[in-house]
mmCIF file of C-alpha atoms in Angstrom:
data_model
loop_
_atom_site.group_PDB
_atom_site.id
_atom_site.type_symbol
_atom_site.label_atom_id
_atom_site.label_comp_id
_atom_site.label_asym_id
_atom_site.label_seq_id
_atom_site.Cartn_x
_atom_site.Cartn_y
_atom_site.Cartn_z
ATOM 1 C CA UNK A 1 35.428 -8.470 -27.846
ATOM 2 C CA UNK A 2 33.587 -8.275 -24.507
ATOM 3 C CA UNK A 3 29.865 -8.396 -25.064
ATOM 4 C CA UNK A 4 27.091 -7.075 -22.881
ATOM 5 C CA UNK A 5 23.695 -8.748 -22.629
ATOM 6 C CA UNK A 6 20.290 -7.060 -22.663
ATOM 7 C CA UNK A 7 17.324 -9.052 -21.405
ATOM 8 C CA UNK A 8 13.961 -7.821 -22.708
ATOM 9 C CA UNK A 9 10.530 -8.640 -21.287
ATOM 10 C CA UNK A 10 8.025 -6.971 -23.616
ATOM 11 C CA UNK A 11 4.671 -6.896 -21.839
ATOM 12 C CA UNK A 12 1.331 -5.454 -22.755
ATOM 13 C CA UNK A 13 1.676 -2.612 -20.250
ATOM 14 C CA UNK A 14 5.369 -2.428 -19.358
ATOM 15 C CA UNK A 15 8.738 -2.859 -21.000
ATOM 16 C CA UNK A 16 11.408 -4.296 -18.707
ATOM 17 C CA UNK A 17 15.096 -4.372 -19.609
ATOM 18 C CA UNK A 18 18.059 -5.863 -17.751
ATOM 19 C CA UNK A 19 21.653 -5.047 -18.687
ATOM 20 C CA UNK A 20 24.493 -7.448 -17.849
ATOM 21 C CA UNK A 21 28.210 -7.026 -18.386
ATOM 22 C CA UNK A 22 30.385 -9.740 -19.921
ATOM 23 C CA UNK A 23 30.830 -11.387 -16.511
ATOM 24 C CA UNK A 24 27.065 -11.690 -15.992
ATOM 25 C CA UNK A 25 26.884 -8.924 -13.392
ATOM 26 C CA UNK A 26 23.647 -6.945 -13.415
ATOM 27 C CA UNK A 27 24.547 -3.374 -14.322
ATOM 28 C CA UNK A 28 21.138 -1.765 -14.748
ATOM 29 C CA UNK A 29 17.421 -2.547 -14.817
ATOM 30 C CA UNK A 30 14.665 -0.396 -16.244
ATOM 31 C CA UNK A 31 10.864 -0.595 -16.216
ATOM 32 C CA UNK A 32 9.017 1.725 -18.609
ATOM 33 C CA UNK A 33 5.306 2.140 -19.269
ATOM 34 C CA UNK A 34 4.515 0.603 -22.661
ATOM 35 C CA UNK A 35 0.749 0.365 -23.329
ATOM 36 C CA UNK A 36 0.940 -1.886 -26.386
ATOM 37 C CA UNK A 37 -2.847 -2.019 -26.616
ATOM 38 C CA UNK A 38 -2.573 1.420 -28.216
ATOM 39 C CA UNK A 39 -0.329 0.063 -30.964
ATOM 40 C CA UNK A 40 3.067 -1.521 -31.511
ATOM 41 C CA UNK A 41 4.566 1.954 -31.976
ATOM 42 C CA UNK A 42 4.463 2.256 -28.173
ATOM 43 C CA UNK A 43 7.477 -0.047 -28.055
ATOM 44 C CA UNK A 44 9.513 2.508 -29.973
ATOM 45 C CA UNK A 45 8.323 5.304 -27.703
ATOM 46 C CA UNK A 46 9.332 3.304 -24.626
ATOM 47 C CA UNK A 47 12.746 2.499 -26.084
ATOM 48 C CA UNK A 48 13.418 6.208 -26.526
ATOM 49 C CA UNK A 49 13.353 6.496 -22.725
ATOM 50 C CA UNK A 50 16.090 3.912 -22.153
ATOM 51 C CA UNK A 51 19.194 5.717 -20.930
ATOM 52 C CA UNK A 52 21.808 3.296 -22.286
ATOM 53 C CA UNK A 53 22.595 2.087 -25.825
ATOM 54 C CA UNK A 54 20.338 -0.608 -27.283
ATOM 55 C CA UNK A 55 21.528 -0.750 -30.907
ATOM 56 C CA UNK A 56 25.232 -1.369 -30.316
ATOM 57 C CA UNK A 57 26.603 -4.299 -32.389
ATOM 58 C CA UNK A 58 28.470 -5.496 -29.291
ATOM 59 C CA UNK A 59 25.190 -6.262 -27.512
ATOM 60 C CA UNK A 60 23.488 -9.636 -27.265
ATOM 61 C CA UNK A 61 19.702 -9.296 -27.022
ATOM 62 C CA UNK A 62 17.639 -11.933 -25.189
ATOM 63 C CA UNK A 63 13.935 -11.367 -25.813
ATOM 64 C CA UNK A 64 10.806 -12.731 -24.174
ATOM 65 C CA UNK A 65 7.303 -11.320 -24.181
ATOM 66 C CA UNK A 66 3.657 -11.389 -23.108
ATOM 67 C CA UNK A 67 2.442 -8.351 -25.037
ATOM 68 C CA UNK A 68 1.184 -10.411 -27.970
ATOM 69 C CA UNK A 69 -2.103 -10.964 -26.112
ATOM 70 C CA UNK A 70 -3.072 -7.280 -26.456
ATOM 71 C CA UNK A 71 -6.320 -6.855 -28.357
ATOM 72 C CA UNK A 72 -4.713 -4.518 -30.884
ATOM 73 C CA UNK A 73 -3.411 -7.694 -32.564
ATOM 74 C CA UNK A 74 -5.533 -10.083 -34.633
ATOM 75 C CA UNK A 75 -4.266 -13.056 -32.611
ATOM 76 C CA UNK A 76 -1.217 -14.057 -30.591
ATOM 77 C CA UNK A 77 0.813 -15.096 -33.624
ATOM 78 C CA UNK A 78 0.157 -11.721 -35.227
ATOM 79 C CA UNK A 79 1.232 -10.071 -31.980
ATOM 80 C CA UNK A 80 4.511 -11.985 -31.781
ATOM 81 C CA UNK A 81 5.379 -11.174 -35.388
ATOM 82 C CA UNK A 82 4.543 -7.487 -35.137
ATOM 83 C CA UNK A 83 6.294 -7.003 -31.798
ATOM 84 C CA UNK A 84 9.426 -8.729 -33.055
ATOM 85 C CA UNK A 85 9.288 -6.780 -36.304
ATOM 86 C CA UNK A 86 9.217 -3.503 -34.410
ATOM 87 C CA UNK A 87 11.914 -4.699 -32.007
ATOM 88 C CA UNK A 88 14.265 -5.634 -34.850
ATOM 89 C CA UNK A 89 13.661 -2.254 -36.444
ATOM 90 C CA UNK A 90 14.764 -0.609 -33.209
ATOM 91 C CA UNK A 91 17.849 -2.671 -32.356
ATOM 92 C CA UNK A 92 18.855 -4.228 -35.667
ATOM 93 C CA UNK A 93 18.714 -7.883 -36.667
ATOM 94 C CA UNK A 94 21.276 -10.646 -36.799
ATOM 95 C CA UNK A 95 22.945 -13.298 -34.692
ATOM 96 C CA UNK A 96 22.963 -10.981 -31.675
ATOM 97 C CA UNK A 97 19.160 -11.288 -31.224
ATOM 98 C CA UNK A 98 17.891 -14.409 -29.466
ATOM 99 C CA UNK A 99 14.200 -15.003 -28.847
ATOM 100 C CA UNK A 100 13.096 -17.246 -25.998
ATOM 101 C CA UNK A 101 10.828 -19.976 -27.339
ATOM 102 C CA UNK A 102 9.867 -21.689 -24.111
ATOM 103 C CA UNK A 103 10.509 -25.418 -24.269
ATOM 104 C CA UNK A 104 11.965 -24.917 -27.761
ATOM 105 C CA UNK A 105 14.829 -22.898 -26.252
ATOM 106 C CA UNK A 106 16.499 -19.969 -27.972
ATOM 107 C CA UNK A 107 15.289 -19.156 -31.480
ATOM 108 C CA UNK A 108 16.525 -16.938 -34.264
ATOM 109 C CA UNK A 109 14.251 -13.989 -35.109
ATOM 110 C CA UNK A 110 13.319 -15.728 -38.374
ATOM 111 C CA UNK A 111 12.250 -18.909 -36.591
ATOM 112 C CA UNK A 112 10.426 -16.932 -33.909
ATOM 113 C CA UNK A 113 8.411 -15.113 -36.562
ATOM 114 C CA UNK A 114 7.867 -18.308 -38.555
ATOM 115 C CA UNK A 115 6.766 -21.797 -37.629
ATOM 116 C CA UNK A 116 7.820 -21.438 -33.962
ATOM 117 C CA UNK A 117 5.744 -18.317 -33.365
ATOM 118 C CA UNK A 118 3.356 -19.952 -30.883
ATOM 119 C CA UNK A 119 6.283 -21.159 -28.745
ATOM 120 C CA UNK A 120 7.350 -17.543 -28.210
ATOM 121 C CA UNK A 121 3.939 -16.321 -27.048
ATOM 122 C CA UNK A 122 3.876 -15.534 -23.314
ATOM 123 C CA UNK A 123 6.938 -17.665 -22.568
ATOM 124 C CA UNK A 124 8.474 -15.236 -20.090
ATOM 125 C CA UNK A 125 7.273 -17.310 -17.120
ATOM 126 C CA UNK A 126 9.363 -20.266 -18.287
ATOM 127 C CA UNK A 127 12.468 -18.122 -18.733
ATOM 128 C CA UNK A 128 12.086 -17.006 -15.121
ATOM 129 C CA UNK A 129 11.303 -20.506 -13.864
ATOM 130 C CA UNK A 130 14.209 -22.104 -15.745
ATOM 131 C CA UNK A 131 16.668 -19.595 -14.332
ATOM 132 C CA UNK A 132 15.219 -19.868 -10.821
ATOM 133 C CA UNK A 133 15.606 -23.652 -11.032
ATOM 134 C CA UNK A 134 19.334 -23.052 -11.514
ATOM 135 C CA UNK A 135 19.388 -21.261 -8.159
ATOM 136 C CA UNK A 136 16.901 -23.206 -6.021
ATOM 137 C CA UNK A 137 16.624 -26.987 -6.029
ATOM 138 C CA UNK A 138 13.109 -27.189 -4.599
ATOM 139 C CA UNK A 139 10.593 -24.417 -4.202
ATOM 140 C CA UNK A 140 7.522 -22.606 -5.381
ATOM 141 C CA UNK A 141 8.131 -19.573 -7.585
ATOM 142 C CA UNK A 142 5.452 -16.924 -7.045
ATOM 143 C CA UNK A 143 5.774 -13.956 -9.397
ATOM 144 C CA UNK A 144 3.105 -11.362 -8.606
ATOM 145 C CA UNK A 145 3.286 -8.477 -11.039
ATOM 146 C CA UNK A 146 1.150 -5.508 -11.928
ATOM 147 C CA UNK A 147 -1.360 -7.571 -13.908
ATOM 148 C CA UNK A 148 -0.770 -11.318 -13.505
ATOM 149 C CA UNK A 149 0.538 -13.909 -11.072
ATOM 150 C CA UNK A 150 2.616 -16.964 -12.000
ATOM 151 C CA UNK A 151 2.820 -19.920 -9.601
ATOM 152 C CA UNK A 152 5.427 -22.443 -10.715
ATOM 153 C CA UNK A 153 6.701 -25.514 -8.835
ATOM 154 C CA UNK A 154 10.385 -26.418 -8.987
ATOM 155 C CA UNK A 155 11.394 -29.934 -7.934
ATOM 156 C CA UNK A 156 14.963 -31.271 -7.844
ATOM 157 C CA UNK A 157 16.158 -28.377 -9.964
ATOM 158 C CA UNK A 158 13.513 -28.911 -12.652
ATOM 159 C CA UNK A 159 10.449 -26.889 -13.609
ATOM 160 C CA UNK A 160 7.379 -29.052 -12.883
ATOM 161 C CA UNK A 161 4.681 -26.884 -14.427
ATOM 162 C CA UNK A 162 1.627 -28.581 -15.906
ATOM 163 C CA UNK A 163 0.552 -25.791 -18.252
ATOM 164 C CA UNK A 164 2.421 -24.796 -21.388
ATOM 165 C CA UNK A 165 0.538 -21.761 -22.723
ATOM 166 C CA UNK A 166 -1.765 -19.093 -21.313
ATOM 167 C CA UNK A 167 -4.934 -21.145 -21.792
ATOM 168 C CA UNK A 168 -3.650 -24.322 -20.140
ATOM 169 C CA UNK A 169 -1.868 -22.400 -17.395
ATOM 170 C CA UNK A 170 -5.006 -20.445 -16.542
ATOM 171 C CA UNK A 171 -7.011 -23.679 -16.482
ATOM 172 C CA UNK A 172 -4.654 -25.396 -14.022
ATOM 173 C CA UNK A 173 -4.126 -22.432 -11.687
ATOM 174 C CA UNK A 174 -0.516 -21.677 -12.608
ATOM 175 C CA UNK A 175 -1.463 -18.344 -14.207
ATOM 176 C CA UNK A 176 -3.845 -15.950 -12.477
ATOM 177 C CA UNK A 177 -4.962 -12.792 -14.181
ATOM 178 C CA UNK A 178 -4.523 -10.743 -11.049
ATOM 179 C CA UNK A 179 -1.761 -8.386 -9.938
ATOM 180 C CA UNK A 180 -1.182 -5.574 -7.463
ATOM 181 C CA UNK A 181 -1.504 -2.568 -9.773
ATOM 182 C CA UNK A 182 -3.734 -2.820 -12.845
ATOM 183 C CA UNK A 183 -6.304 -5.406 -11.728
ATOM 184 C CA UNK A 184 -9.797 -3.917 -11.252
ATOM 185 C CA UNK A 185 -11.133 -4.238 -7.718
ATOM 186 C CA UNK A 186 -14.311 -5.778 -9.160
ATOM 187 C CA UNK A 187 -12.211 -8.663 -10.523
ATOM 188 C CA UNK A 188 -11.013 -9.522 -7.017
ATOM 189 C CA UNK A 189 -14.258 -9.922 -5.085
ATOM 190 C CA UNK A 190 -17.957 -9.394 -5.722
ATOM 191 C CA UNK A 191 -19.208 -8.264 -2.310
ATOM 192 C CA UNK A 192 -17.511 -6.530 0.628
ATOM 193 C CA UNK A 193 -18.446 -5.897 4.280
ATOM 194 C CA UNK A 194 -19.201 -2.178 4.473
ATOM 195 C CA UNK A 195 -21.224 -0.187 7.003
ATOM 196 C CA UNK A 196 -22.926 -3.257 8.407
ATOM 197 C CA UNK A 197 -23.937 -4.926 5.155
ATOM 198 C CA UNK A 198 -22.526 -7.142 2.435
ATOM 199 C CA UNK A 199 -22.380 -4.603 -0.354
ATOM 200 C CA UNK A 200 -22.051 -5.751 -3.988
ATOM 201 C CA UNK A 201 -19.232 -3.992 -5.798
ATOM 202 C CA UNK A 202 -19.970 -1.902 -8.855
ATOM 203 C CA UNK A 203 -19.066 -3.757 -12.040
ATOM 204 C CA UNK A 204 -16.980 -0.822 -13.195
ATOM 205 C CA UNK A 205 -13.284 0.015 -13.327
ATOM 206 C CA UNK A 206 -13.676 2.797 -10.768
ATOM 207 C CA UNK A 207 -10.685 1.538 -8.771
ATOM 208 C CA UNK A 208 -7.808 -0.905 -9.144
ATOM 209 C CA UNK A 209 -5.691 -2.883 -6.728
ATOM 210 C CA UNK A 210 -3.111 -0.098 -6.905
ATOM 211 C CA UNK A 211 -5.637 1.926 -4.909
ATOM 212 C CA UNK A 212 -6.143 -0.920 -2.443
ATOM 213 C CA UNK A 213 -2.442 -1.458 -1.819
ATOM 214 C CA UNK A 214 -1.752 2.276 -1.685
ATOM 215 C CA UNK A 215 -4.281 2.582 1.138
ATOM 216 C CA UNK A 216 -2.596 -0.410 2.802
ATOM 217 C CA UNK A 217 0.814 1.273 2.455
ATOM 218 C CA UNK A 218 2.247 -1.669 0.518
ATOM 219 C CA UNK A 219 2.726 -0.446 -3.038
ATOM 220 C CA UNK A 220 6.000 1.007 -4.281
ATOM 221 C CA UNK A 221 4.950 4.003 -6.344
ATOM 222 C CA UNK A 222 7.788 3.358 -8.805
ATOM 223 C CA UNK A 223 5.819 0.364 -10.045
ATOM 224 C CA UNK A 224 2.497 2.152 -10.592
ATOM 225 C CA UNK A 225 3.266 3.700 -13.964
ATOM 226 C CA UNK A 226 -0.237 3.908 -15.442
ATOM 227 C CA UNK A 227 -2.815 6.647 -14.826
ATOM 228 C CA UNK A 228 -5.374 6.029 -12.094
ATOM 229 C CA UNK A 229 -8.797 4.765 -13.157
ATOM 230 C CA UNK A 230 -10.216 8.300 -13.057
ATOM 231 C CA UNK A 231 -7.039 9.997 -14.243
ATOM 232 C CA UNK A 232 -6.765 11.844 -10.927
ATOM 233 C CA UNK A 233 -4.210 11.956 -8.120
ATOM 234 C CA UNK A 234 -2.454 8.767 -7.092
ATOM 235 C CA UNK A 235 -2.373 9.480 -3.368
ATOM 236 C CA UNK A 236 -4.273 8.039 -0.398
ATOM 237 C CA UNK A 237 -7.184 10.448 -0.697
ATOM 238 C CA UNK A 238 -7.475 9.819 -4.431
ATOM 239 C CA UNK A 239 -7.435 6.067 -3.879
ATOM 240 C CA UNK A 240 -10.093 6.329 -1.158
ATOM 241 C CA UNK A 241 -12.258 8.425 -3.478
ATOM 242 C CA UNK A 242 -12.012 5.807 -6.217
ATOM 243 C CA UNK A 243 -12.704 2.946 -3.801
ATOM 244 C CA UNK A 244 -15.767 4.788 -2.477
ATOM 245 C CA UNK A 245 -17.284 4.726 -5.947
ATOM 246 C CA UNK A 246 -17.031 0.937 -5.930
ATOM 247 C CA UNK A 247 -19.585 0.845 -3.090
ATOM 248 C CA UNK A 248 -21.721 3.676 -4.461
ATOM 249 C CA UNK A 249 -20.481 6.334 -2.039
ATOM 250 C CA UNK A 250 -18.845 9.721 -2.068
ATOM 251 C CA UNK A 251 -15.584 10.171 -0.198
ATOM 252 C CA UNK A 252 -15.132 12.714 2.570
ATOM 253 C CA UNK A 253 -11.818 13.476 4.290
ATOM 254 C CA UNK A 254 -12.942 11.944 7.580
ATOM 255 C CA UNK A 255 -13.673 8.654 5.762
ATOM 256 C CA UNK A 256 -10.012 7.777 5.167
ATOM 257 C CA UNK A 257 -9.792 5.260 8.028
ATOM 258 C CA UNK A 258 -13.028 3.603 6.937
ATOM 259 C CA UNK A 259 -11.841 3.113 3.375
ATOM 260 C CA UNK A 260 -8.447 2.027 4.639
ATOM 261 C CA UNK A 261 -10.201 -0.783 6.518
ATOM 262 C CA UNK A 262 -12.158 -1.696 3.388
ATOM 263 C CA UNK A 263 -8.921 -1.788 1.398
ATOM 264 C CA UNK A 264 -7.368 -4.109 3.992
ATOM 265 C CA UNK A 265 -10.284 -6.529 3.644
ATOM 266 C CA UNK A 266 -9.995 -6.523 -0.165
ATOM 267 C CA UNK A 267 -6.239 -7.079 0.120
ATOM 268 C CA UNK A 268 -6.875 -10.132 2.304
ATOM 269 C CA UNK A 269 -9.359 -11.454 -0.253
ATOM 270 C CA UNK A 270 -6.756 -10.964 -2.968
ATOM 271 C CA UNK A 271 -4.122 -12.782 -0.944
ATOM 272 C CA UNK A 272 -6.542 -15.674 -0.349
ATOM 273 C CA UNK A 273 -6.937 -16.076 -4.098
ATOM 274 C CA UNK A 274 -3.170 -16.406 -4.513
ATOM 275 C CA UNK A 275 -2.941 -18.759 -1.510
ATOM 276 C CA UNK A 276 -5.686 -20.988 -2.903
ATOM 277 C CA UNK A 277 -3.967 -21.209 -6.283
ATOM 278 C CA UNK A 278 -0.648 -22.018 -4.599
ATOM 279 C CA UNK A 279 -2.350 -24.779 -2.604
ATOM 280 C CA UNK A 280 -3.824 -26.215 -5.805
ATOM 281 C CA UNK A 281 -0.469 -26.185 -7.590
ATOM 282 C CA UNK A 282 1.420 -27.782 -4.694
ATOM 283 C CA UNK A 283 -1.282 -30.434 -4.214
ATOM 284 C CA UNK A 284 -0.678 -31.501 -7.796
ATOM 285 C CA UNK A 285 3.081 -31.055 -8.217
ATOM 286 C CA UNK A 286 4.190 -31.961 -4.693
ATOM 287 C CA UNK A 287 1.377 -34.312 -3.638
ATOM 288 C CA UNK A 288 0.397 -31.783 -0.986
ATOM 289 C CA UNK A 289 3.844 -31.566 0.595
ATOM 290 C CA UNK A 290 4.990 -28.028 1.410
ATOM 291 C CA UNK A 291 7.555 -26.604 -1.014
ATOM 292 C CA UNK A 292 11.145 -26.347 0.141
ATOM 293 C CA UNK A 293 10.868 -22.563 -0.030
ATOM 294 C CA UNK A 294 8.910 -19.808 -1.703
ATOM 295 C CA UNK A 295 10.722 -17.569 -4.172
ATOM 296 C CA UNK A 296 9.031 -14.203 -4.557
ATOM 297 C CA UNK A 297 9.279 -11.976 -7.606
ATOM 298 C CA UNK A 298 7.353 -9.029 -8.997
ATOM 299 C CA UNK A 299 5.938 -5.828 -7.568
ATOM 300 C CA UNK A 300 3.564 -7.836 -5.380
ATOM 301 C CA UNK A 301 6.060 -10.272 -3.928
ATOM 302 C CA UNK A 302 5.247 -8.941 -0.464
ATOM 303 C CA UNK A 303 2.212 -11.240 -0.747
ATOM 304 C CA UNK A 304 4.458 -14.233 -1.450
ATOM 305 C CA UNK A 305 6.587 -13.290 1.556
ATOM 306 C CA UNK A 306 3.494 -13.122 3.770
ATOM 307 C CA UNK A 307 2.292 -16.537 2.557
ATOM 308 C CA UNK A 308 5.711 -18.043 3.307
ATOM 309 C CA UNK A 309 5.845 -16.414 6.738
ATOM 310 C CA UNK A 310 2.401 -17.690 7.727
ATOM 311 C CA UNK A 311 3.197 -21.207 6.486
ATOM 312 C CA UNK A 312 6.564 -21.263 8.264
ATOM 313 C CA UNK A 313 8.450 -21.679 4.981
ATOM 314 C CA UNK A 314 11.776 -20.223 3.945
ATOM 315 C CA UNK A 315 11.418 -17.203 1.682
ATOM 316 C CA UNK A 316 13.864 -16.048 -0.984
ATOM 317 C CA UNK A 317 13.590 -12.678 -2.690
ATOM 318 C CA UNK A 318 14.456 -13.089 -6.365
ATOM 319 C CA UNK A 319 16.498 -9.892 -6.333
ATOM 320 C CA UNK A 320 18.785 -11.272 -3.639
ATOM 321 C CA UNK A 321 18.795 -14.753 -5.140
ATOM 322 C CA UNK A 322 20.011 -13.321 -8.455
ATOM 323 C CA UNK A 323 22.956 -11.665 -6.717
ATOM 324 C CA UNK A 324 21.903 -8.093 -7.409
ATOM 325 C CA UNK A 325 23.779 -5.231 -5.805
ATOM 326 C CA UNK A 326 21.858 -3.757 -2.874
ATOM 327 C CA UNK A 327 20.615 -0.727 -4.805
ATOM 328 C CA UNK A 328 19.222 -2.958 -7.583
ATOM 329 C CA UNK A 329 17.483 -5.675 -5.548
ATOM 330 C CA UNK A 330 14.013 -4.125 -5.854
ATOM 331 C CA UNK A 331 14.277 -3.435 -9.573
ATOM 332 C CA UNK A 332 15.736 -6.874 -10.311
ATOM 333 C CA UNK A 333 12.876 -8.593 -8.473
ATOM 334 C CA UNK A 334 10.271 -6.568 -10.359
ATOM 335 C CA UNK A 335 11.893 -7.170 -13.757
ATOM 336 C CA UNK A 336 12.664 -10.807 -12.967
ATOM 337 C CA UNK A 337 11.822 -12.335 -16.403
ATOM 338 C CA UNK A 338 14.043 -9.787 -18.171
ATOM 339 C CA UNK A 339 16.881 -10.559 -15.763
ATOM 340 C CA UNK A 340 16.312 -14.283 -16.213
ATOM 341 C CA UNK A 341 16.359 -14.009 -20.011
ATOM 342 C CA UNK A 342 19.622 -12.080 -19.904
ATOM 343 C CA UNK A 343 21.228 -14.529 -17.476
ATOM 344 C CA UNK A 344 20.121 -17.592 -19.461
ATOM 345 C CA UNK A 345 21.570 -16.076 -22.633
ATOM 346 C CA UNK A 346 24.796 -15.244 -20.805
ATOM 347 C CA UNK A 347 25.041 -18.772 -19.376
ATOM 348 C CA UNK A 348 24.735 -20.318 -22.838
ATOM 349 C CA UNK A 349 26.894 -17.802 -24.723
#
């Protein structure tokens, strides 16, 4: 019997699913808002929006996650167990469900909910890195999503990351809690040049980087699935209005160019943070040598492309690297860990 593969990346804000046929070809990719911080039932609600079967016995499920860190759970182990419990309720249990356990490899649902639970927590970065290492011998994987950024060195076809879990990866610069959609502007910089002064930003979630990159014309609206900070319109004027609050101002229609310039400065500050982390990682993993190439993934991979361009490095878009059909390249790059999980499961089937 020909079996299809579904790769699942269950995040705290989004559910990403990749569907492969028996030959490994990517047939479909979906990204659905899934605010798990409201409760694990949100996973079921998101699954109702998937427009292809997910409970067919002919399917092989390859699961990875980051959603266990949501503060609705007592701790990460509780999050892994409850997310997997809800997932198994939705798709059924059995040999057709494989859970990615990081360096422990593929696990049964029972093992993933048992003694190996900590290996499952936030292991999606390693699924992506391991698959990318199959495609690129030497490079720096830079996955810039809606909320976080992963920076992972690959040397001679091997993942050379120093960190293993969220805490160690944050400490060594391989995981940044910054992305191009959900990150508050106040988490990106503390002061900005505005109307002739260095103005401290309000310590409020009045605006996010989705507003910044919308004003810069760089965000794909398909990837901004959450409400705006004020619940109002997600257009340029709405973003300028929210950004104005960050510097204690009201927005007027003739201020659009001014707040566009402010957004551009904040975007540069954000890019510098990613560049600095990449420099730290390469100084450690590559002894300061430039990586063979930069592989960009995620909704914010335009930043990775810009870093590569400025450094004179080759750049590979994950969507193209994974062999996606032209109409799926964008979606494959954004849902890269789900695609990687599916491909790794297919390769070892």
